[in-house]
Structure formats: C-alpha cells, structure tokens
Tab-separated table of C-alpha atoms in Angstrom:
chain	number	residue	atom	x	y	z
A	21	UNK	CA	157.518	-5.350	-109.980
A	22	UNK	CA	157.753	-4.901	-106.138
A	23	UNK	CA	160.834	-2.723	-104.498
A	24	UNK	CA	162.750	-3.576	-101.510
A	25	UNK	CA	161.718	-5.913	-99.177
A	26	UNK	CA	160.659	-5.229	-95.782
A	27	UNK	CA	162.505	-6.399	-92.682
A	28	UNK	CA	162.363	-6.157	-88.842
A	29	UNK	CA	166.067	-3.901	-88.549
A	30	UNK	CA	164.527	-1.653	-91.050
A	31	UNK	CA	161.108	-1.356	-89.405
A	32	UNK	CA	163.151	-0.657	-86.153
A	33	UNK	CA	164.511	1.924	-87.416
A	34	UNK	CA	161.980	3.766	-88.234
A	35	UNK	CA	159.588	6.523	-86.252
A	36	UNK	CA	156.954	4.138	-84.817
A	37	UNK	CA	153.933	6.426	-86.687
A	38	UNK	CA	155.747	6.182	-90.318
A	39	UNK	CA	156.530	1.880	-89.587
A	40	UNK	CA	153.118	1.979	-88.725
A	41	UNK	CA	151.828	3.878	-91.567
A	42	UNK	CA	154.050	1.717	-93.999
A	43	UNK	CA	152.867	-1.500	-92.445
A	44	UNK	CA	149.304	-0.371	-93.066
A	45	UNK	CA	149.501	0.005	-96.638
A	46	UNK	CA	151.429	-2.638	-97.727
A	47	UNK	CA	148.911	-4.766	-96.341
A	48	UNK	CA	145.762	-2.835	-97.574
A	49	UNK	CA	147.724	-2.874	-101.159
A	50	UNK	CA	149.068	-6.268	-100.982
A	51	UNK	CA	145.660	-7.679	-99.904
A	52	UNK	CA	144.189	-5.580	-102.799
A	53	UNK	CA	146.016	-7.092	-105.375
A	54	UNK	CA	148.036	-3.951	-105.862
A	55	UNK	CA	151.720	-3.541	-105.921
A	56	UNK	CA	152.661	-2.251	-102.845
A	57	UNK	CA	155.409	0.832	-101.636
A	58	UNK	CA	157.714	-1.937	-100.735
A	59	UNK	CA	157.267	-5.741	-100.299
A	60	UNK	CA	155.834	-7.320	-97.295
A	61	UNK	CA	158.483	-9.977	-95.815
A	62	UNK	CA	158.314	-13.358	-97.442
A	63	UNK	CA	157.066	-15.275	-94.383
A	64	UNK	CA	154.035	-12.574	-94.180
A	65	UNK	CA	153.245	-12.449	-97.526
A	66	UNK	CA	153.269	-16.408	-97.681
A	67	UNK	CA	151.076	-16.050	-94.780
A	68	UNK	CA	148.133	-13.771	-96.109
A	69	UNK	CA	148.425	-16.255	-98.964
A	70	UNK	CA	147.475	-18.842	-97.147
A	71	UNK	CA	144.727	-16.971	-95.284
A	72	UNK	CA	143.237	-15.737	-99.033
A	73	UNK	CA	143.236	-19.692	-99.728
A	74	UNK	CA	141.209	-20.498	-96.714
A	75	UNK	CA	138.580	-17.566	-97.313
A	76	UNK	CA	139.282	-15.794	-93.822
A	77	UNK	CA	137.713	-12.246	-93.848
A	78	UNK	CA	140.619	-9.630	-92.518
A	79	UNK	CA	137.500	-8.006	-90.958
A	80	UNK	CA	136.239	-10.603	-88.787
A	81	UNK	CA	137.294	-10.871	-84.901
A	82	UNK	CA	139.165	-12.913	-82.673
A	83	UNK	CA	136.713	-14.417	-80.579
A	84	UNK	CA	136.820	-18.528	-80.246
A	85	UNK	CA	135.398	-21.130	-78.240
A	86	UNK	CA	137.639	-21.373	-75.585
A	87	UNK	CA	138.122	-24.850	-74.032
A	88	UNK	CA	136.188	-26.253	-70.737
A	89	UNK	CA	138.174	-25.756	-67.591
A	90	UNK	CA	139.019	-30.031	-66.984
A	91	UNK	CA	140.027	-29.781	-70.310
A	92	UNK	CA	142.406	-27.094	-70.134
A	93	UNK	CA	143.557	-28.802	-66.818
A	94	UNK	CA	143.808	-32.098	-68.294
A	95	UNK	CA	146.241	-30.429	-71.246
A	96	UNK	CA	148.174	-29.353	-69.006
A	97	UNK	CA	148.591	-32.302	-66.503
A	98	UNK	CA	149.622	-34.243	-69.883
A	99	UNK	CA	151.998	-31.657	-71.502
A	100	UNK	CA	155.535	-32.350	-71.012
A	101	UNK	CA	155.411	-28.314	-71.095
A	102	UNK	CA	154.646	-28.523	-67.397
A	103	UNK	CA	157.967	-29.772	-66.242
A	104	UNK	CA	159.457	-27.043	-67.896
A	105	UNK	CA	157.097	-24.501	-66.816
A	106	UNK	CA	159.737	-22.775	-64.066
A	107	UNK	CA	162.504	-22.577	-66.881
A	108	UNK	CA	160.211	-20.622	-69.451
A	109	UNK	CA	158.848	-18.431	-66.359
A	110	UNK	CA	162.256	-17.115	-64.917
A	111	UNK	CA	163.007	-16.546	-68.639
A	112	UNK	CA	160.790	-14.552	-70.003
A	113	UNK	CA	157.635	-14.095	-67.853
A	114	UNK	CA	159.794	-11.424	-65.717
A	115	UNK	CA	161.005	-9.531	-68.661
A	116	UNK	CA	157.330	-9.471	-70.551
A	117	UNK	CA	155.979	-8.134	-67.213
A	118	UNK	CA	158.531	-5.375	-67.344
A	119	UNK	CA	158.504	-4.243	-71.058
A	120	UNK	CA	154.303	-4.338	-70.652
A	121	UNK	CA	154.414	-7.217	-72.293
A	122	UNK	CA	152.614	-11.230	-71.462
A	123	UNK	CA	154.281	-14.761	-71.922
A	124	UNK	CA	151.602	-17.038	-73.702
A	125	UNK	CA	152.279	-20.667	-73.907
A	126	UNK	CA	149.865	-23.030	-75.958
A	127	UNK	CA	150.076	-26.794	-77.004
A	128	UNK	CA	150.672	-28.215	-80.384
A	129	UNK	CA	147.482	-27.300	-81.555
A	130	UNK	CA	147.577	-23.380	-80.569
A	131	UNK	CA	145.103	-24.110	-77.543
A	132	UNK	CA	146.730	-21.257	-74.691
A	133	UNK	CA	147.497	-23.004	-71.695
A	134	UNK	CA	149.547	-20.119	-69.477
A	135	UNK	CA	149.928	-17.041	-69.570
A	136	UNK	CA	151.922	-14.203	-67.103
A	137	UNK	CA	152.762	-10.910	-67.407
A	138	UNK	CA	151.410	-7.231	-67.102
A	139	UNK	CA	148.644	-6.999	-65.516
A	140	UNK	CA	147.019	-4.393	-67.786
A	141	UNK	CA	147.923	-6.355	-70.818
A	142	UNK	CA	146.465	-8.990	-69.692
A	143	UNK	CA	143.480	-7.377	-69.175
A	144	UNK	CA	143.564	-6.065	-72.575
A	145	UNK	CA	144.719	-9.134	-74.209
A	146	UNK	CA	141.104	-10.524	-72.990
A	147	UNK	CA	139.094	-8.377	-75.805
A	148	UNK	CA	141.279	-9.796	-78.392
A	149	UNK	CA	140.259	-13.580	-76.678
A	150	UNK	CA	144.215	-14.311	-76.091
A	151	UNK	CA	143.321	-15.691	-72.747
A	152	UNK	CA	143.422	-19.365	-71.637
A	153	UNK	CA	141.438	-22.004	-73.395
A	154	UNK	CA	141.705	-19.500	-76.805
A	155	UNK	CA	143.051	-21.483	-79.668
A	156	UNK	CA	145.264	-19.086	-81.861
A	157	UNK	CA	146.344	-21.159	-84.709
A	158	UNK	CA	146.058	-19.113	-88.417
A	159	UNK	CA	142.877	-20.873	-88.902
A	160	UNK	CA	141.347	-19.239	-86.347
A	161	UNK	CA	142.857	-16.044	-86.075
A	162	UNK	CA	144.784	-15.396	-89.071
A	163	UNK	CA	148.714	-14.251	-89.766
A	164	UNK	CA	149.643	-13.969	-86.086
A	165	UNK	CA	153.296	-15.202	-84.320
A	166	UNK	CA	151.342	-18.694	-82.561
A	167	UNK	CA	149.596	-19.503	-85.719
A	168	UNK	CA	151.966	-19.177	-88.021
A	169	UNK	CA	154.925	-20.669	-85.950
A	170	UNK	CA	152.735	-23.315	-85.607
A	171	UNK	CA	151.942	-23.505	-89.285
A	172	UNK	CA	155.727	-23.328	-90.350
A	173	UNK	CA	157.593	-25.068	-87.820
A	174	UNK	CA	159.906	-22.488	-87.135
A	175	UNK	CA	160.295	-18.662	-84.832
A	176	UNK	CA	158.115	-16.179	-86.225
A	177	UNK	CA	158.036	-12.091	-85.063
A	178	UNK	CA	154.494	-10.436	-86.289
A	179	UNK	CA	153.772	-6.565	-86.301
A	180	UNK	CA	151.054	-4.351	-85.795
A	181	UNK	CA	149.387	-4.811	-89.799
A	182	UNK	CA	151.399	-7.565	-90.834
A	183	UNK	CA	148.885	-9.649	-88.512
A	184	UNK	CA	145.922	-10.700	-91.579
A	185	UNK	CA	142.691	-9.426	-89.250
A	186	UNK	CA	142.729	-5.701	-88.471
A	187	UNK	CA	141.749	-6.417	-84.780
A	188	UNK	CA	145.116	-7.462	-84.419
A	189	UNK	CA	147.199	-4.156	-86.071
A	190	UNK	CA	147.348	-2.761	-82.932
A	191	UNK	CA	149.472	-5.875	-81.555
A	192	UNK	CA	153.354	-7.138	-81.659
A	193	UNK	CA	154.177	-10.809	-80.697
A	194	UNK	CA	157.160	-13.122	-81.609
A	195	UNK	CA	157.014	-17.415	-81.306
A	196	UNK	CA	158.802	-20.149	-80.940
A	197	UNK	CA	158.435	-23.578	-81.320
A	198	UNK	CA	159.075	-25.756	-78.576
A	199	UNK	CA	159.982	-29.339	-79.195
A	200	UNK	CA	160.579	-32.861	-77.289
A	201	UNK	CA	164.244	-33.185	-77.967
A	202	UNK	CA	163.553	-37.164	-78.153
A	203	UNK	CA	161.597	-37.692	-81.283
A	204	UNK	CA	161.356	-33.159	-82.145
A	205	UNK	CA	157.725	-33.711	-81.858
A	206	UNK	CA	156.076	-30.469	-82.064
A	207	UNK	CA	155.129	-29.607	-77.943
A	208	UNK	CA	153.694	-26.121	-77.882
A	209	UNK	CA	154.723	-22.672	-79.055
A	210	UNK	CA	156.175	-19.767	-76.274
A	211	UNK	CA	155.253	-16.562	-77.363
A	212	UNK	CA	155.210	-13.121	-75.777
A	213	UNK	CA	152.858	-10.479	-77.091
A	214	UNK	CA	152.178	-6.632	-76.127
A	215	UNK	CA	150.979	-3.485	-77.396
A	216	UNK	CA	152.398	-2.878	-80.919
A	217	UNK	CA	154.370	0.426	-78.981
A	218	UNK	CA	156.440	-2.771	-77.203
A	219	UNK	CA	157.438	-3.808	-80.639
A	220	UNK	CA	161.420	-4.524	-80.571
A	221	UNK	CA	163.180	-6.529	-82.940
A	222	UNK	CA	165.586	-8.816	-80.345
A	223	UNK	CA	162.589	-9.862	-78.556
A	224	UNK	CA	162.310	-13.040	-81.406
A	225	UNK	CA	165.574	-13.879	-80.453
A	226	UNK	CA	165.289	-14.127	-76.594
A	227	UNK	CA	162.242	-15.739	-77.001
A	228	UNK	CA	163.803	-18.566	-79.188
A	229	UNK	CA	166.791	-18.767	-76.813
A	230	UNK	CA	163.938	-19.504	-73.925
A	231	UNK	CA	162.428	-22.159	-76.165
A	232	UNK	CA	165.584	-23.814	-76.813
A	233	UNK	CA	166.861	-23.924	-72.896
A	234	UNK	CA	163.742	-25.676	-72.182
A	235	UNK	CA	164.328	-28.095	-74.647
A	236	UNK	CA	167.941	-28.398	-73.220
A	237	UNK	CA	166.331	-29.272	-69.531
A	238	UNK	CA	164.363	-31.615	-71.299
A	239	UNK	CA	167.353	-33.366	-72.959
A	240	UNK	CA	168.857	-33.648	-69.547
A	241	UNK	CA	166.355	-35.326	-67.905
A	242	UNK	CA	165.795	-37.789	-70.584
A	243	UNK	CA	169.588	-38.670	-70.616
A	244	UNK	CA	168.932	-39.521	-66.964
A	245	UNK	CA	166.002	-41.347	-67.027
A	246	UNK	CA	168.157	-43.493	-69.596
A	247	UNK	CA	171.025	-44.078	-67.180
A	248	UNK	CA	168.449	-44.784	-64.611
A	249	UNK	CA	166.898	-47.378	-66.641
A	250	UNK	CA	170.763	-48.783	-68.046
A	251	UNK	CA	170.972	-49.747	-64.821
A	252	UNK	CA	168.534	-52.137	-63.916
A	253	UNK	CA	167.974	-53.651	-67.096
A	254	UNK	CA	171.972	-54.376	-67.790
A	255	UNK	CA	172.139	-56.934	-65.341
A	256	UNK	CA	168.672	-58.689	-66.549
A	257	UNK	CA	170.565	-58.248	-70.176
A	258	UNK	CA	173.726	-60.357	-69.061
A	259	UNK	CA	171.251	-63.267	-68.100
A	260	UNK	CA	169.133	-63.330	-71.676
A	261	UNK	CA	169.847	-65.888	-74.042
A	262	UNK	CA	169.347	-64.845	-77.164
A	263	UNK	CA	168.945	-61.159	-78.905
A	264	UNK	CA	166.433	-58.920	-76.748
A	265	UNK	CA	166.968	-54.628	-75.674
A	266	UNK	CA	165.896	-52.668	-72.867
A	267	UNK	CA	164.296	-49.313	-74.297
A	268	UNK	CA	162.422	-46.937	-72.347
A	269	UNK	CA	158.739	-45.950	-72.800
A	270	UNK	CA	159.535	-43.666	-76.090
A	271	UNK	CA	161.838	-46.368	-77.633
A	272	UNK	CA	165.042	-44.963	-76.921
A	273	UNK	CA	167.612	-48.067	-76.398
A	274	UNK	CA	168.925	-48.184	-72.392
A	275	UNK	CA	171.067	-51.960	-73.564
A	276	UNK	CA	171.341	-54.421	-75.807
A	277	UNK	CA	172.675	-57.761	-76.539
A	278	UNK	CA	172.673	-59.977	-79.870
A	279	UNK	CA	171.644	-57.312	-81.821
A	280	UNK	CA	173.029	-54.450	-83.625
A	281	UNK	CA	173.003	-51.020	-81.383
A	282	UNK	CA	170.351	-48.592	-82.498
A	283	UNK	CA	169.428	-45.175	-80.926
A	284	UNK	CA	165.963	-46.017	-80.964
A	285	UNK	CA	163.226	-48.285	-81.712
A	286	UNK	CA	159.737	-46.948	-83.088
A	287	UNK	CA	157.161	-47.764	-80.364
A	288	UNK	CA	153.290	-48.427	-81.263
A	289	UNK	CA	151.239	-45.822	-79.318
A	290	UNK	CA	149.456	-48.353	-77.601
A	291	UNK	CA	152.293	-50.512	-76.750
A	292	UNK	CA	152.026	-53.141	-74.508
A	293	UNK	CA	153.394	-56.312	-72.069
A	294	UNK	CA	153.023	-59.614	-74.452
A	295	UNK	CA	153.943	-60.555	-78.329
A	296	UNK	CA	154.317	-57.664	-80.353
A	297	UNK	CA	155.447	-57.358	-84.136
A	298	UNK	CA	157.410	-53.935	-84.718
A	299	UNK	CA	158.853	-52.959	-88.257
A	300	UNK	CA	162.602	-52.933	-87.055
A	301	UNK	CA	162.950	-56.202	-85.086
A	302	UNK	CA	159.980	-58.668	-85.879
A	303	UNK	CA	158.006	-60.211	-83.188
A	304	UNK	CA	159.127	-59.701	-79.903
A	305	UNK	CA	157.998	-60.626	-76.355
A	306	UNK	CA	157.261	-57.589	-74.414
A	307	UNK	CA	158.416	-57.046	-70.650
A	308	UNK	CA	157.797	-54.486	-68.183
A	309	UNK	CA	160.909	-53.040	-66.289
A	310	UNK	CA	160.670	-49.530	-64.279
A	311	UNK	CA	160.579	-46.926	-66.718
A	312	UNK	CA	160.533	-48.828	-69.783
A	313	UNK	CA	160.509	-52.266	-71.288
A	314	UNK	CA	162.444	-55.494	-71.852
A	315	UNK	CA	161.645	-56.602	-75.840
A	316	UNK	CA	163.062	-60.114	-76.690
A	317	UNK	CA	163.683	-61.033	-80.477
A	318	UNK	CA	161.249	-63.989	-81.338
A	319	UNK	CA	163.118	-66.366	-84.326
A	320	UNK	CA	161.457	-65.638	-87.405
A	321	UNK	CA	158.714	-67.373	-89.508
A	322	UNK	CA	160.199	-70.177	-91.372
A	323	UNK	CA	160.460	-69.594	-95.150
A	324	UNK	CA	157.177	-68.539	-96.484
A	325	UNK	CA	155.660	-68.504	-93.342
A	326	UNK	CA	153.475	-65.053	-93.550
A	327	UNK	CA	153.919	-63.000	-89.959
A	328	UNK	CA	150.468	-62.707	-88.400
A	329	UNK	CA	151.628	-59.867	-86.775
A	330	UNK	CA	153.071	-57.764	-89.569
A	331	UNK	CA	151.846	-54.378	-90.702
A	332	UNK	CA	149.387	-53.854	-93.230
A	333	UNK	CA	148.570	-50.711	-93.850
A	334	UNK	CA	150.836	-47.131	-94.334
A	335	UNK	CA	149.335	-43.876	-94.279
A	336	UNK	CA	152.003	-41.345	-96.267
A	337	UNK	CA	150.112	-37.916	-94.895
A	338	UNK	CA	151.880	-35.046	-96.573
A	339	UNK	CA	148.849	-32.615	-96.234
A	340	UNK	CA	150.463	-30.763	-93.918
A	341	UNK	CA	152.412	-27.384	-95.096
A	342	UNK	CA	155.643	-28.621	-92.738
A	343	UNK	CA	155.177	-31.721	-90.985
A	344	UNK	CA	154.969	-34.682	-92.966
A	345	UNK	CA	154.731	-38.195	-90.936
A	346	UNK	CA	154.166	-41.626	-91.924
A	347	UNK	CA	151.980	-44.094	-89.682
A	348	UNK	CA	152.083	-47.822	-89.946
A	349	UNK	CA	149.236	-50.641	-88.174
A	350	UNK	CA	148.185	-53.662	-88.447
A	351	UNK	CA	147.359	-56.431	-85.856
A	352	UNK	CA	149.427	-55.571	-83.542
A	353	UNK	CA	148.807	-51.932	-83.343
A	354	UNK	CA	150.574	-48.962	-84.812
A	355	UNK	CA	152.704	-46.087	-84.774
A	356	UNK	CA	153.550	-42.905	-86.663
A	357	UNK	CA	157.025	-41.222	-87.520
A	358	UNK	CA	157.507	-37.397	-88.582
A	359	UNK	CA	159.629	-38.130	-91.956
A	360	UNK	CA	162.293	-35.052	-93.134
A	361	UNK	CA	162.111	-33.403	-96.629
A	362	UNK	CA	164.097	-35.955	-98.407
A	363	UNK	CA	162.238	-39.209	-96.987
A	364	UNK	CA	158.943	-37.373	-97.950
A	365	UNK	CA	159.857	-37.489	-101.251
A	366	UNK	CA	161.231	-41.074	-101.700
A	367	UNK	CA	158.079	-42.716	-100.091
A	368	UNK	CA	156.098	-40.239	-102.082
A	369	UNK	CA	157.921	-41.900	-105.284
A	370	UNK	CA	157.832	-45.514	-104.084
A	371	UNK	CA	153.808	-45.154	-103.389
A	372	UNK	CA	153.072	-43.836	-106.759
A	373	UNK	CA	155.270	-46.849	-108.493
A	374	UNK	CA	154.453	-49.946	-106.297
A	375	UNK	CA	156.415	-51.809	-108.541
A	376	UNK	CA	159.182	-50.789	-107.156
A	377	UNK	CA	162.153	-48.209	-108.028
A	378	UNK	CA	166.050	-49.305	-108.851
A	379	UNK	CA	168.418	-46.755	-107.220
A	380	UNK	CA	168.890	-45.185	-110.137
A	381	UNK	CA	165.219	-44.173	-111.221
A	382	UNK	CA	165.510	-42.800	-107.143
A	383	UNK	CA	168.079	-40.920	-108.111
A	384	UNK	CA	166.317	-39.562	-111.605
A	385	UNK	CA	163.025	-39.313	-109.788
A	386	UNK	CA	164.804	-37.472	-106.727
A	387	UNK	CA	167.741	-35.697	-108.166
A	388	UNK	CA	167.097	-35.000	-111.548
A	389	UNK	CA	170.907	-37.767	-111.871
A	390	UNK	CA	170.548	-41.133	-112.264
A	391	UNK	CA	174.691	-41.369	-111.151
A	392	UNK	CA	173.657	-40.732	-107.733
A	393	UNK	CA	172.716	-43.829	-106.585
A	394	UNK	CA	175.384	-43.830	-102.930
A	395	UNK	CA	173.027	-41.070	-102.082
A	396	UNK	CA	169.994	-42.966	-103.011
A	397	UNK	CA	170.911	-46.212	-101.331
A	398	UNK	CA	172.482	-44.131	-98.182
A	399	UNK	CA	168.906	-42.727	-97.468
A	400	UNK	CA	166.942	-45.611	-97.994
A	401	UNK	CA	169.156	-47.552	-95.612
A	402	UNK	CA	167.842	-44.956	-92.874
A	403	UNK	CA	164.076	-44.984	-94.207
A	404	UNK	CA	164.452	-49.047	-93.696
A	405	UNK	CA	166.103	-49.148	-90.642
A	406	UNK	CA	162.191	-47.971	-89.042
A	407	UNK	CA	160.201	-49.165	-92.016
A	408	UNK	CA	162.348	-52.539	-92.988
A	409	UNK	CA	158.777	-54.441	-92.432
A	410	UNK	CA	156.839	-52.127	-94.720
A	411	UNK	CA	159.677	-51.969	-97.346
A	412	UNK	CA	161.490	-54.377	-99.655
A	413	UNK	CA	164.343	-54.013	-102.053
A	414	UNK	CA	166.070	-54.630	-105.111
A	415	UNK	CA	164.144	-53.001	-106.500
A	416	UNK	CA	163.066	-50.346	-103.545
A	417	UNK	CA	158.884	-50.619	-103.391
A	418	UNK	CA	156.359	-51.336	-100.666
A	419	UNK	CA	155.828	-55.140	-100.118
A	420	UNK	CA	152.707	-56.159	-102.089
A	421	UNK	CA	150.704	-57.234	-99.243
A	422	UNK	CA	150.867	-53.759	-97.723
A	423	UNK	CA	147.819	-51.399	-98.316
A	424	UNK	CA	149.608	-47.354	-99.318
A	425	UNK	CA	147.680	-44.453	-98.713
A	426	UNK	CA	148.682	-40.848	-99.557
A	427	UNK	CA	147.287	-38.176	-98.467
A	428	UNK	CA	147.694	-35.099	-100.106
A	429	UNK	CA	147.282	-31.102	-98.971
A	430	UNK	CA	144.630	-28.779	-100.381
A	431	UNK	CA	145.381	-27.203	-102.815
A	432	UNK	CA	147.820	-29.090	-104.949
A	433	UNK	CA	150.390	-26.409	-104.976
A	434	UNK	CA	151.065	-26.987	-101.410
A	435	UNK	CA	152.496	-31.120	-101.801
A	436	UNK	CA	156.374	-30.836	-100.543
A	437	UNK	CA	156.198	-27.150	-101.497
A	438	UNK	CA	159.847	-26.965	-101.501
A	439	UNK	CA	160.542	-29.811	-103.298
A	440	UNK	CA	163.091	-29.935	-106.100
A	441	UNK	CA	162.620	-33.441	-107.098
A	442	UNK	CA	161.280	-33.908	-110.617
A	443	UNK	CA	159.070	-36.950	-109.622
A	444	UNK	CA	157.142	-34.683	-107.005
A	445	UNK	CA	157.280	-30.836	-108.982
A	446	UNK	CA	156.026	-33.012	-112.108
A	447	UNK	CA	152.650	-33.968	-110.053
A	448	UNK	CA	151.700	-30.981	-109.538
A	449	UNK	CA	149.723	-28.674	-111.677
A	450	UNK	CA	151.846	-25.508	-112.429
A	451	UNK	CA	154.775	-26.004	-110.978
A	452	UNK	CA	157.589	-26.283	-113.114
A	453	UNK	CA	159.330	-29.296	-113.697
C-alpha cells in the first residue's frame, strides 16, 4: 500500500535538491509499476494514467508542428482572449518577468497564442517548443499545467518530474482555465512557466485570481452590451403584437413580451434573419437589430400538423473526460449546449430507454431511490426548458421521430467517470455498481 500523499506545502518545504530527488523517484517508481516512497498527488497520478492509456513514451520530446503565422493571427483576431489581453498582462506578465518566469496564453485547444516575460526564459522555453503556434495539450506533450488544465477543466500547478516526459523535469508551471462568463465555454488556459528553481506554491493561486478578473471584465462588458441592446429593442417590443424577445447575438434575453422571461435562449451557430425553428420557442421570424436580434413567436402547427422545421437529430457526446455537451440540427440548423454532471446522466438514461422513463425509474436509474422523484422532475424541467423540442414527457423519453446518438469515450472506464448513478456505473465494465 502507498504512504502519505504528496502535496505542493510539503514539497515547499523542502530543500529544492531532496523535492527534487523525491519527485524523481516517485515518478520513475510509479511509472514502473512499483510502489513508490510516497504517493504522487491524485491529479498527477490520474494524469500519467491517462498518458500510459494513450501510449506516450516519457522519453520522447516536445517538439510540434507549430501553426502558420495567418493562422495564429487569425486565432487571435477571433479569441475573445484579445479584449482581455491588457487585464492578464498588468497581472501577471510583470510579475513572471520578475520571478524569471513567462506568461503563456493558448486557446481552447492548447494552441499558444502570447507569451511575455524573461527574456532568457523565453529563449530557453524555445528548445522545449513552448513558443507561439506550439500546441501543449497532454496529447502532445504529456502531464504538463496547459494540458492537463485543459484536460480537467480546472487550475492545475505541475513540478519539475511530476511533468510525464523527462524533457520537461527541469520545468515548473501552474494553469488556469479561462472561461466566457456567458455560456462558461472553455476560452483558453493562462499559464506561467519557469525554471523548476522558480517553483513556488502561491503562484497557482495568483494565476487563477488573474484568470478569474478577466472573466469578471468580461462579465461587465456583456452586462453592457445587454443594456445597450434593452434599449433599442424595448421600444420596438411595446409596438409587437403578439409574443416575440429581443436577445443578443449569444441568446441572452435584452426584453420580452407575451412570453415567459428566460435568461437565455439557445442560438443555432449559424443563426440567421428569416423563419427559424429553435427547441425553446418553435418557429420564429428572425430580425436584425444592432447587436442582436428581434425573434417573433410564429402560432403553432395545428394538431397533428408535423413542424418542418423541427430538430431531428441529437448527438449526446460524453467522450470527453470533463466536458460533456449535447448538439441538436435539423432543417433549420443547429446548436450545441455543454450539459453538467447530473444532465449527462439523465439524457444518458433516456437515450438508452427510448421508451421513455417515469420519474421514478429517473430516480432509481439516477439515485439509486425511486422516492426522489421532486428531484427528478426539478431537473428535467431545466433539461426541457433548452431541449422541450427534442424531449417529451409522461413518461420522460426522446420524441420518436428524433434520431439519438451517443458517443462514448475510449476506454469505457472513462464514461461520466464520477458518476454515482447506478444506470451509468452498471454500463460499464468494472466499475462497481
């Protein structure tokens, strides 16, 4: 059995040789197969377990095909990253520069798009390809504080040997995920890396702390563009007979009449001026206003009167570790939504029994308690308020004319990994029900 755990205070704490020395072996014993002197931390070990899966070789390099220079311009021109460029600068560029340290910033799929800082670190960071255009995602380049943030969603610190490839042990970097505050789409990752002699614990911290201000100055100037755009279409509102809502281009609701307020409206990506079906209000007819659109509620189809425009198609894709979305087309285009935990796992239950599921067999499939059916019905009203036109109920089940695709991660083990619910843990092979 393994002994104590290892932890950033601890490492800290330590002379920088020994740390280094410990690090060292529980990697070479971990990777080994061996029990190591004390464990590696739970988000590293999950890590190297993950880089085992894939087949990476700890003894390959770094180098990558680093992206064309109108492409790296035109990823940045598009990023919302840019407008918050000045924000993550005077926060940590500054302070990496002083502690010999760099500030990288990449997009959502580890690509780096900036970076600032020492000089000489920069210079060094180039024979470890952590330059622009490098993508640094644990595919590529193995347990590292981009990658993995990336691959979990969450801040990560990585030190010196607790990075997978040994051209890395000499290295210290911590990450942060950087999100649109609007929909918490994943954006980028901030990350500052440096010798592994720079190593200090508090550096994950401030570099969260940056991440989350920019998201902040985001928030702001979304909450503004709203206003702006509450105030031309409320007048155009008072004059519309009927139900209709002014959202802006990402859905969000400026002003409404006839209709029930909602925070926002799911959008299809390639949303347009005309007649447009979306899940949550039917048809509408689509109208441009400055910075968003006008969407008036069409009357429905008369009884049995099958919507031309309705979805019919759903993709459930749940092959990712921590980011598990559901995308919906048909005729009139489509769109995707990033689902949490617990709606993973209902439309993970309702696509393997298309027949449909009473609140209580949610509750058994979900909970493991068929009494808790005010949870069940409490979550599927919030599922159906953005998937009412993919979803019937009494019982709950995809309407039949819908096609349901799942797709699932490789290997098996990985499906909702932290899953409780006996429906999911009971579909997968090994994992205790």
């Amino acid at each position: 059995m393994k002994n104590t755990q290892l932890d950033m205070g601890r490492l800290a704490a330590m002379d920088a040789a020994r740390a280094t020395r410990l690090l060292h072996r529980v990697r070479e014993e971990t990777l080994a197969g061996r029990t190591p002197p004390i464990a590696p931390r739970p988000v590293i070990d999950a890590s190297w377990q993950r880089m085992a899966r894939l087949g990476l070789d700890p003894d390959q390099g770094t180098s990558t095909v680093l992206l064309q220079r109108d492409e790296l311009e035109e990823r940045r021109r598009t990023t919302l990253l840019a407008e918050v460029m000045q924000t993550l600068t005077l926060g940590l560029a500054g302070i990496a520069d002083a502690s010999l340290q760099i500030m990288v910033v990449t997009d959502e799929h580890g690509r780096v798009l900036w970076r600032q800082g020492n000089s000489g670190v920069l210079r060094r960071a180039n024979g470890i390809c952590l330059e622009e255009g490098a993508a640094w995602t644990e595919h590529t380049t193995g347990t590292n504080a981009v990658g993995t943030a990336l691959a979990l969603g969450r801040a990560v610190q990585v030190h010196s040997a607790e990075h997978y490839l040994h051209t890395l042990h000499n290295w210290t970097c911590a990450a942060a995920p950087v999100r649109d505050p609007r929909d918490r789409r994943l954006l980028g990752i901030l990350d500052v890396s440096g010798p592994a002699s720079t190593f200090h614990p508090a550096m994950l911290a401030l570099v969260d702390s940056v991440a989350q201000l920019a998201e902040a100055e985001m928030r702001e100037r979304h909450r503004r563009s709203v206003e702006r755009l509450r105030s031309v279409a409320a007048p155009i509102l008072c004059r519309v007979g009927g139900r209709a809502v002014a959202v802006d281009a990402h859905g969000w609701t400026a002003a409404v009449t006839g209709l029930a307020p909602v925070d926002r409206i799911p959008l299809p990506k390639s949303f347009r001026a005309g007649r447009v079906w979306l899940p949550s209000l039917g048809t509408c007819a689509v109208e441009p206003l400055p910075g968003g659109w006008l969407l008036r509620v069409e009357e429905e189809a008369g009884a049995g009167e099958p919507d031309a425009e309705a979805p019919q198609r759903v993709v459930l894709d749940l092959s990712r570790p921590r980011r598990w979305t559901v995308s919906v087309s048909g005729p009139a285009g489509g769109w995707q939504q990033e689902l949490s935990p617990r709606h993973a796992e209902l439309l993970y239950v309702l696509a393997l029994h298309r027949g449909g599921r009473t609140a209580a067999e949610l509750a058994e499939d979900v909970f493991g308690d068929r009494t808790r059916t005010v949870t069940v019905r409490a979550e599927m009203s919030r599922v159906r308020r953005t998937l009412a036109g993919v979803l019937a109920h009494r019982p709950y089940r995809f309407r039949e004319e819908v096609a349901v695709e799942v797709l699932r991660p490789e290997p098996p083990a990985d499906l909702l990994p932290h899953s409780t619910a006996p429906a999911v843990r009971a579909g997968v092979p090994g994992r205790p029900v």
